[in-house]
C-alpha cells in the first residue's frame, strides 16, 4: 500500500458541533422562528427527517435551556438510528455499533458516575421524543461511544463535532501510525502515510503524539484501557528531545527536573479547567507565568513549553492579537516538525495558522511559503482533491 492511498468509509452517526450547528438547526436561540420552520419543512422532504425531528422537537421544547453534551446528543442519534434502521448500515460492513468494545469491567467509579450523569441528561432532554433501553444497556452504549467515537476537526484542528465510524474503529493504535484519518463531508478517509507491505497491520493514532511515552500511555490507559507497545513506546527514542533541558552552567538535579515535569502536568490540567471560567487575559497570564517558570529548566522545544505556547497562541487568536499569535507560532513550528511524525495534521495546521497570520499582517512572501508547506502535508493526509486544499489555494490566489 503506497503512501497517499485512500480507503473511504461512510459515517454511521455524526454529531456536529458549533461551526455547523446553525445549519443543522440545533440551537433555537440561533435561528429565527420563521427560518426554523422553513428549515424543518425542507428537512421533512428529505430522508434524514426522522433524525432531524428527534433533535428539532427536543430543542424547540427546551429553547435556550437546551444544553445536552455532545456525547449525549451523539448517543441519542445512535439510539434513534438503531430504531429507524435496525439492520446493519453501510458503515457497519465489518463491525456493528452493538459489537463495539465497552471495557465496562475496567470503568472506575468516577467514569461510571459520569456515564450515569449522561444517562440522566439523555432522559431529561429526550424523554418525550424517544424510547430507551434499560439503564444497564445505556451504560454499555455510553461506554462504547466513549471508547470508539471520533473527534471531527477542521483544517486548523478546531473542534467541529463527534461521529461514529464502526469500520474505521477496527484499526488499532500505534504511536508510529502508518495511516491518518481525515474527514470529507460524511466520509472518513483513511490514507497511508508510510509504505505498507501486504499483510502488514494498518495502525492509526488515537491520541496527540506530541507528548513523551509516559504521558501518552497515561492517556491511553485512561481513555482506552491499554498500554501501547509500539516501537516508539519501547525504544523511547524521542523522549529525551521532547523533554529537553536548558543548558545551564549549574544543571538542574534529576529531582528538580522531575518536580518541574510534575508542575507542567499540573498547570496543563489547571489551564484546561480554567478555560471554562477565566477571562482571556487571565488565561494568557497563566500561560506566561508557567512559561517563565518552566523556562528556567526546560528548553523552548520541550513539549510542556510547546503546550503552553500553543494555548497562549489560541488565546491571542481569540482576542485577535495577530502579532502575539504569530510570535508563539514561530516558536512552535520548528520543534513541532521534529517531534511529530511525517505528514502530521498538527504540523500542517500550524503552518496553515502561520500562513494566514502572515497574510493578515501583509507579509506575503512568508505567508506563501507557510501555506505551501501546509498544502504539501495536506495533499498526502487529506488528498489533493479535498475542499480544504482548494480553499487554501484560493487564499494564495486571492492574495
Coordinates of C-alpha atoms in Angstrom, one line a residue:
X1 CA 0.0 0.0 0.0
X2 CA 1.6 3.2 -1.1
X3 CA 1.7 6.5 0.9
X4 CA -1.4 8.5 -0.1
X5 CA -3.5 5.5 -1.0
X6 CA -7.2 6.1 0.1
X7 CA -9.8 4.0 1.8
X8 CA -13.2 5.7 2.2
X9 CA -15.7 4.8 5.0
X10 CA -19.2 6.2 5.4
X11 CA -20.2 7.9 8.6
X12 CA -22.7 5.9 10.6
X13 CA -23.7 8.7 13.0
X14 CA -22.5 12.2 13.3
X15 CA -22.9 14.9 16.0
X16 CA -21.8 18.3 14.5
X17 CA -20.7 20.9 17.0
X18 CA -20.6 24.7 17.0
X19 CA -19.4 25.5 13.4
X20 CA -22.3 23.6 11.8
X21 CA -25.0 23.9 14.5
X22 CA -26.7 26.8 12.8
X23 CA -27.2 24.9 9.5
X24 CA -28.4 21.8 11.3
X25 CA -30.9 23.7 13.4
X26 CA -29.6 22.6 16.9
X27 CA -29.9 25.8 18.8
X28 CA -33.3 27.6 18.8
X29 CA -31.6 30.8 20.1
X30 CA -29.5 31.0 16.9
X31 CA -32.4 30.7 14.4
X32 CA -35.4 33.0 13.9
X33 CA -38.7 31.1 14.2
X34 CA -39.6 31.6 10.6
X35 CA -36.2 30.3 9.4
X36 CA -36.6 27.3 11.8
X37 CA -40.0 26.4 10.3
X38 CA -38.6 26.7 6.8
X39 CA -35.6 24.6 7.6
X40 CA -37.8 22.0 9.2
X41 CA -40.1 21.9 6.2
X42 CA -37.2 21.5 3.9
X43 CA -35.7 18.7 6.1
X44 CA -39.1 16.9 6.2
X45 CA -38.9 16.3 2.5
X46 CA -35.6 14.5 2.9
X47 CA -34.7 11.1 4.1
X48 CA -33.0 12.4 7.2
X49 CA -36.2 13.9 8.6
X50 CA -36.6 11.3 11.4
X51 CA -33.1 12.0 12.7
X52 CA -33.7 15.8 12.4
X53 CA -37.1 15.6 14.0
X54 CA -35.5 14.0 17.1
X55 CA -33.3 16.9 17.9
X56 CA -35.5 19.7 16.5
X57 CA -38.5 18.7 18.6
X58 CA -36.4 18.4 21.8
X59 CA -34.6 21.6 21.0
X60 CA -37.8 23.6 20.5
X61 CA -39.3 22.2 23.7
X62 CA -36.3 23.4 25.8
X63 CA -35.4 26.6 23.9
X64 CA -32.4 28.3 25.5
X65 CA -32.3 25.6 28.2
X66 CA -31.3 23.1 25.6
X67 CA -27.7 22.1 26.5
X68 CA -27.1 18.4 26.4
X69 CA -23.4 17.4 26.0
X70 CA -22.0 16.3 22.6
X71 CA -21.7 12.8 23.9
X72 CA -25.4 12.7 24.9
X73 CA -26.5 14.1 21.6
X74 CA -24.4 11.6 19.7
X75 CA -25.8 8.7 21.8
X76 CA -29.3 9.9 21.2
X77 CA -28.7 9.8 17.5
X78 CA -27.3 6.3 17.7
X79 CA -30.4 5.1 19.5
X80 CA -32.7 6.8 17.0
X81 CA -30.8 5.4 14.1
X82 CA -30.8 1.9 15.5
X83 CA -34.6 2.1 15.8
X84 CA -35.1 3.5 12.3
X85 CA -32.6 1.2 10.7
X86 CA -32.3 -1.9 12.9
X87 CA -30.3 -3.7 10.2
X88 CA -26.6 -3.2 9.6
X89 CA -25.7 0.1 7.9
X90 CA -23.2 0.6 5.0
X91 CA -20.7 1.7 7.6
X92 CA -21.1 -1.5 9.6
X93 CA -19.9 -4.0 7.0
X94 CA -17.1 -5.3 9.3
X95 CA -18.2 -4.1 12.7
X96 CA -21.6 -3.1 14.1
X97 CA -22.0 -0.4 16.7
X98 CA -23.5 -3.1 19.0
X99 CA -20.3 -5.1 18.7
X100 CA -18.1 -2.2 20.0
X101 CA -15.8 -3.0 22.9
X102 CA -17.1 -1.2 26.0
X103 CA -14.4 -2.0 28.6
X104 CA -17.2 -2.0 31.1
X105 CA -15.3 -4.1 33.6
X106 CA -12.5 -1.5 33.6
X107 CA -14.5 1.6 34.4
X108 CA -13.7 3.1 37.8
X109 CA -16.4 4.8 40.0
X110 CA -15.7 8.2 38.6
X111 CA -16.3 7.1 35.0
X112 CA -19.4 5.2 36.0
X113 CA -20.8 8.3 37.7
X114 CA -20.1 10.4 34.6
X115 CA -22.0 7.9 32.5
X116 CA -24.9 8.0 34.9
X117 CA -24.9 11.8 34.6
X118 CA -25.0 11.4 30.8
X119 CA -27.9 8.9 31.1
X120 CA -29.8 11.4 33.3
X121 CA -29.2 14.1 30.7
X122 CA -30.4 11.8 27.9
X123 CA -33.7 11.2 29.8
X124 CA -34.1 14.8 30.7
X125 CA -33.7 16.2 27.2
X126 CA -35.1 13.4 25.1
X127 CA -37.7 11.5 27.2
X128 CA -40.7 12.9 25.3
X129 CA -39.2 12.2 21.9
X130 CA -37.7 8.7 22.0
X131 CA -37.8 5.3 23.7
X132 CA -34.8 4.0 25.7
X133 CA -33.4 0.6 26.5
X134 CA -32.9 -0.1 30.2
X135 CA -30.2 1.6 32.3
X136 CA -27.7 -1.3 32.0
X137 CA -27.9 -1.2 28.2
X138 CA -27.4 2.6 28.3
X139 CA -24.3 2.2 30.4
X140 CA -22.8 -0.1 27.9
X141 CA -23.7 2.2 25.0
X142 CA -22.2 5.3 26.6
X143 CA -19.1 3.3 27.4
X144 CA -18.9 2.1 23.8
X145 CA -19.3 5.7 22.5
X146 CA -16.6 6.9 24.8
X147 CA -14.1 4.3 23.6
X148 CA -14.9 4.3 19.9
X149 CA -16.1 7.8 19.0
X150 CA -14.1 10.0 16.6
X151 CA -13.4 13.7 17.0
X152 CA -14.1 15.7 13.9
X153 CA -11.8 18.7 13.3
X154 CA -11.4 21.3 10.6
X155 CA -8.2 22.2 8.7
X156 CA -6.8 24.1 11.7
X157 CA -7.8 21.3 14.1
X158 CA -10.6 23.3 15.7
X159 CA -13.2 21.0 17.1
X160 CA -16.3 20.5 14.9
X161 CA -18.1 17.6 16.4
X162 CA -18.1 13.8 17.1
X163 CA -19.0 10.8 15.0
X164 CA -19.1 7.0 14.9
X165 CA -17.4 5.2 12.1
X166 CA -17.7 1.5 13.0
X167 CA -15.5 0.0 10.4
X168 CA -12.7 2.6 11.0
X169 CA -12.9 1.8 14.7
X170 CA -11.4 -1.6 13.9
X171 CA -8.0 -0.1 13.4
X172 CA -5.6 -0.5 16.3
X173 CA -3.4 2.3 17.8
X174 CA 0.3 2.9 17.3
X175 CA 2.4 5.9 18.3
X176 CA 4.1 5.2 14.9
X177 CA 1.0 5.2 12.8
X178 CA 1.1 4.3 9.1
X179 CA -2.3 5.9 8.2
X180 CA -4.1 9.1 9.0
X181 CA -7.9 9.5 9.3
X182 CA -9.4 12.7 7.8
X183 CA -12.9 13.7 7.0
X184 CA -14.8 14.9 3.9
X185 CA -18.5 15.5 4.5
X186 CA -20.0 12.3 5.9
X187 CA -16.9 10.2 4.9
X188 CA -13.9 9.2 6.9
X189 CA -10.9 8.9 4.7
X190 CA -8.0 6.7 5.7
X191 CA -4.8 7.4 3.9
X192 CA -1.4 5.7 4.1
X193 CA 1.4 8.0 5.2
X194 CA 4.0 5.3 5.0
X195 CA 4.7 2.4 2.7
X196 CA 2.6 -0.6 4.0
X197 CA 3.6 -4.1 2.9
X198 CA 1.0 -6.8 2.0
X199 CA -0.2 -8.4 5.3
X200 CA 1.2 -5.6 7.4
X201 CA -1.3 -4.2 10.0
X202 CA -2.8 -0.8 9.5
X203 CA -2.3 1.5 12.5
X204 CA -3.7 4.9 13.3
X205 CA -3.2 7.1 16.4
X206 CA -5.9 7.6 19.0
X207 CA -4.1 10.4 20.7
X208 CA -2.0 13.5 20.3
X209 CA 1.6 12.2 19.6
X210 CA 3.4 15.3 20.8
X211 CA 4.0 14.1 24.4
X212 CA 6.6 11.7 25.9
X213 CA 5.9 8.0 26.3
X214 CA 4.7 8.1 29.9
X215 CA 2.2 10.8 29.1
X216 CA 0.9 9.1 26.0
X217 CA 0.4 5.8 27.8
X218 CA -1.3 7.6 30.8
X219 CA -3.8 9.0 28.2
X220 CA -4.2 5.6 26.5
X221 CA -4.8 3.8 29.8
X222 CA -7.3 6.4 31.0
X223 CA -9.3 6.6 27.8
X224 CA -8.8 3.3 26.0
X225 CA -7.6 0.9 28.8
X226 CA -4.4 -0.4 27.3
X227 CA -0.7 0.4 27.2
X228 CA 1.0 0.8 23.8
X229 CA 3.9 -1.4 23.0
X230 CA 4.8 0.1 19.6
X231 CA 8.5 0.7 18.7
X232 CA 8.3 4.3 19.9
X233 CA 7.0 3.3 23.3
X234 CA 9.5 0.5 23.6
X235 CA 12.6 2.4 22.4
X236 CA 11.5 5.9 23.7
X237 CA 13.9 7.4 21.2
X238 CA 12.2 10.8 21.1
X239 CA 11.6 11.3 24.8
X240 CA 15.0 12.9 25.5
X241 CA 14.4 15.6 22.8
X242 CA 10.8 16.1 23.8
X243 CA 11.8 16.7 27.4
X244 CA 14.9 18.7 26.6
X245 CA 16.5 20.6 29.5
X246 CA 18.0 24.0 29.2
X247 CA 21.9 24.1 29.1
X248 CA 23.0 25.9 32.2
X249 CA 26.3 26.4 34.0
X250 CA 24.7 24.7 37.0
X251 CA 22.5 22.0 35.5
X252 CA 19.3 21.2 37.5
X253 CA 19.2 18.0 39.5
X254 CA 17.2 15.0 38.5
X255 CA 14.8 15.8 41.3
X256 CA 14.4 19.3 40.1
X257 CA 13.6 18.1 36.6
X258 CA 11.0 15.6 38.0
X259 CA 9.4 18.4 40.0
X260 CA 9.2 20.7 37.0
X261 CA 7.6 17.9 34.9
X262 CA 5.0 17.4 37.7
X263 CA 4.4 21.2 37.8
X264 CA 4.0 21.2 34.0
X265 CA 1.4 18.4 34.1
X266 CA -0.5 20.2 36.8
X267 CA -0.5 23.5 35.1
X268 CA -1.8 21.9 31.9
X269 CA -4.7 20.5 33.8
X270 CA -5.3 23.8 35.6
X271 CA -5.4 25.6 32.3
X272 CA -7.9 23.0 30.9
X273 CA -10.3 23.7 33.8
X274 CA -9.7 27.5 33.8
X275 CA -10.8 27.8 30.1
X276 CA -14.4 27.3 31.4
X277 CA -14.5 30.3 33.7
X278 CA -11.5 32.6 33.4
X279 CA -11.2 35.6 31.0
X280 CA -8.7 35.6 28.1
X281 CA -6.4 38.0 29.9
X282 CA -6.4 35.6 32.9
X283 CA -5.7 32.6 30.7
X284 CA -2.9 34.4 29.0
X285 CA -1.4 35.2 32.4
X286 CA -1.5 31.5 33.4
X287 CA 0.4 30.7 30.1
X288 CA 3.0 33.4 30.6
X289 CA 3.7 32.7 34.2
X290 CA 4.0 28.9 33.6
X291 CA 6.3 29.5 30.6
X292 CA 8.5 31.8 32.8
X293 CA 8.7 29.2 35.5
X294 CA 9.3 26.2 33.2
X295 CA 11.8 28.1 31.1
X296 CA 14.2 28.2 34.0
X297 CA 14.6 24.4 33.5
X298 CA 13.2 23.5 30.1
X299 CA 14.3 24.4 26.6
X300 CA 11.7 26.2 24.4
X301 CA 11.4 23.0 22.4
X302 CA 10.4 21.0 25.4
X303 CA 6.8 19.7 24.8
X304 CA 5.4 21.2 28.0
X305 CA 6.7 24.6 26.9
X306 CA 5.2 24.0 23.5
X307 CA 1.8 23.0 25.0
X308 CA 1.6 26.3 26.9
X309 CA 2.8 28.3 23.9
X310 CA 0.0 26.7 21.9
X311 CA -2.6 27.6 24.5
X312 CA -1.2 31.2 24.6
X313 CA -1.4 31.3 20.8
X314 CA -5.0 30.2 21.0
X315 CA -5.9 33.0 23.4
X316 CA -4.1 35.6 21.2
X317 CA -6.1 34.3 18.2
X318 CA -9.3 34.6 20.2
X319 CA -8.7 38.2 21.1
X320 CA -7.4 38.9 17.5
X321 CA -3.9 39.8 18.7
X322 CA -2.3 38.6 15.4
X323 CA 1.2 39.7 16.3
X324 CA 1.2 37.9 19.6
X325 CA -0.2 34.7 18.0
X326 CA 2.5 34.9 15.3
X327 CA 5.3 35.2 17.9
X328 CA 4.1 32.0 19.6
X329 CA 3.5 30.1 16.4
X330 CA 7.0 30.9 15.1
X331 CA 8.5 29.4 18.3
X332 CA 6.3 26.3 17.9
X333 CA 6.6 25.3 14.3
X334 CA 10.3 24.0 14.2
X335 CA 10.1 21.7 17.2
X336 CA 6.6 20.5 16.1
X337 CA 8.2 19.4 12.8
X338 CA 10.8 17.4 14.8
X339 CA 8.5 15.9 17.5
X340 CA 5.6 14.8 15.3
X341 CA 5.6 12.1 12.7
X342 CA 5.8 12.9 9.0
X343 CA 2.6 14.2 7.4
X344 CA 1.3 15.2 10.8
X345 CA -2.0 17.1 10.8
X346 CA -0.7 19.1 13.8
X347 CA 2.2 20.4 11.8
X348 CA 0.1 21.1 8.8
X349 CA -2.4 23.1 10.9
X350 CA 0.4 25.1 12.5
X351 CA 1.8 26.0 9.0
X352 CA -1.7 26.9 8.0
X353 CA -2.2 29.2 11.0
X354 CA 1.2 30.8 10.4
X355 CA 0.4 31.3 6.8
X356 CA -2.9 33.0 7.5
X357 CA -1.3 35.2 10.2
X358 CA 1.5 36.3 7.8
X359 CA -1.1 37.2 5.2
X360 CA -3.2 39.1 7.7
X361 CA -0.1 41.1 8.7
X362 CA 0.7 41.7 5.0
X363 CA 3.8 39.6 4.9
X364 CA 3.0 37.9 1.5
X365 CA 6.3 36.0 0.9
X366 CA 6.3 34.4 4.4
X367 CA 2.6 33.6 4.0
X368 CA 3.0 32.0 0.6
X369 CA 5.8 29.8 2.0
X370 CA 3.9 28.7 5.1
X371 CA 0.7 27.9 3.2
X372 CA 2.6 25.9 0.6
X373 CA 4.2 23.9 3.4
X374 CA 0.7 23.2 4.8
X375 CA -0.6 22.1 1.4
X376 CA 2.3 19.7 0.9
X377 CA 1.4 17.8 4.0
X378 CA -2.4 18.0 3.5
X379 CA -2.2 16.7 -0.1
X380 CA -0.9 13.4 1.4
X381 CA -3.1 13.4 4.5
X382 CA -6.3 14.8 3.0
X383 CA -5.8 14.0 -0.7
X384 CA -5.2 16.5 -3.5
X385 CA -8.9 16.9 -4.2
X386 CA -10.0 17.8 -0.7
X387 CA -12.1 21.1 -0.3
X388 CA -9.7 22.3 2.4
X389 CA -6.8 22.3 -0.1
X390 CA -8.9 24.1 -2.7
X391 CA -9.7 26.8 -0.2
X392 CA -6.1 27.3 0.8
X393 CA -5.0 27.5 -2.9
X394 CA -7.8 30.1 -3.4
X395 CA -6.4 32.1 -0.5
X396 CA -3.0 32.1 -2.2
X397 CA -4.5 33.3 -5.5
X398 CA -6.6 36.0 -3.8
X399 CA -3.6 37.5 -2.1

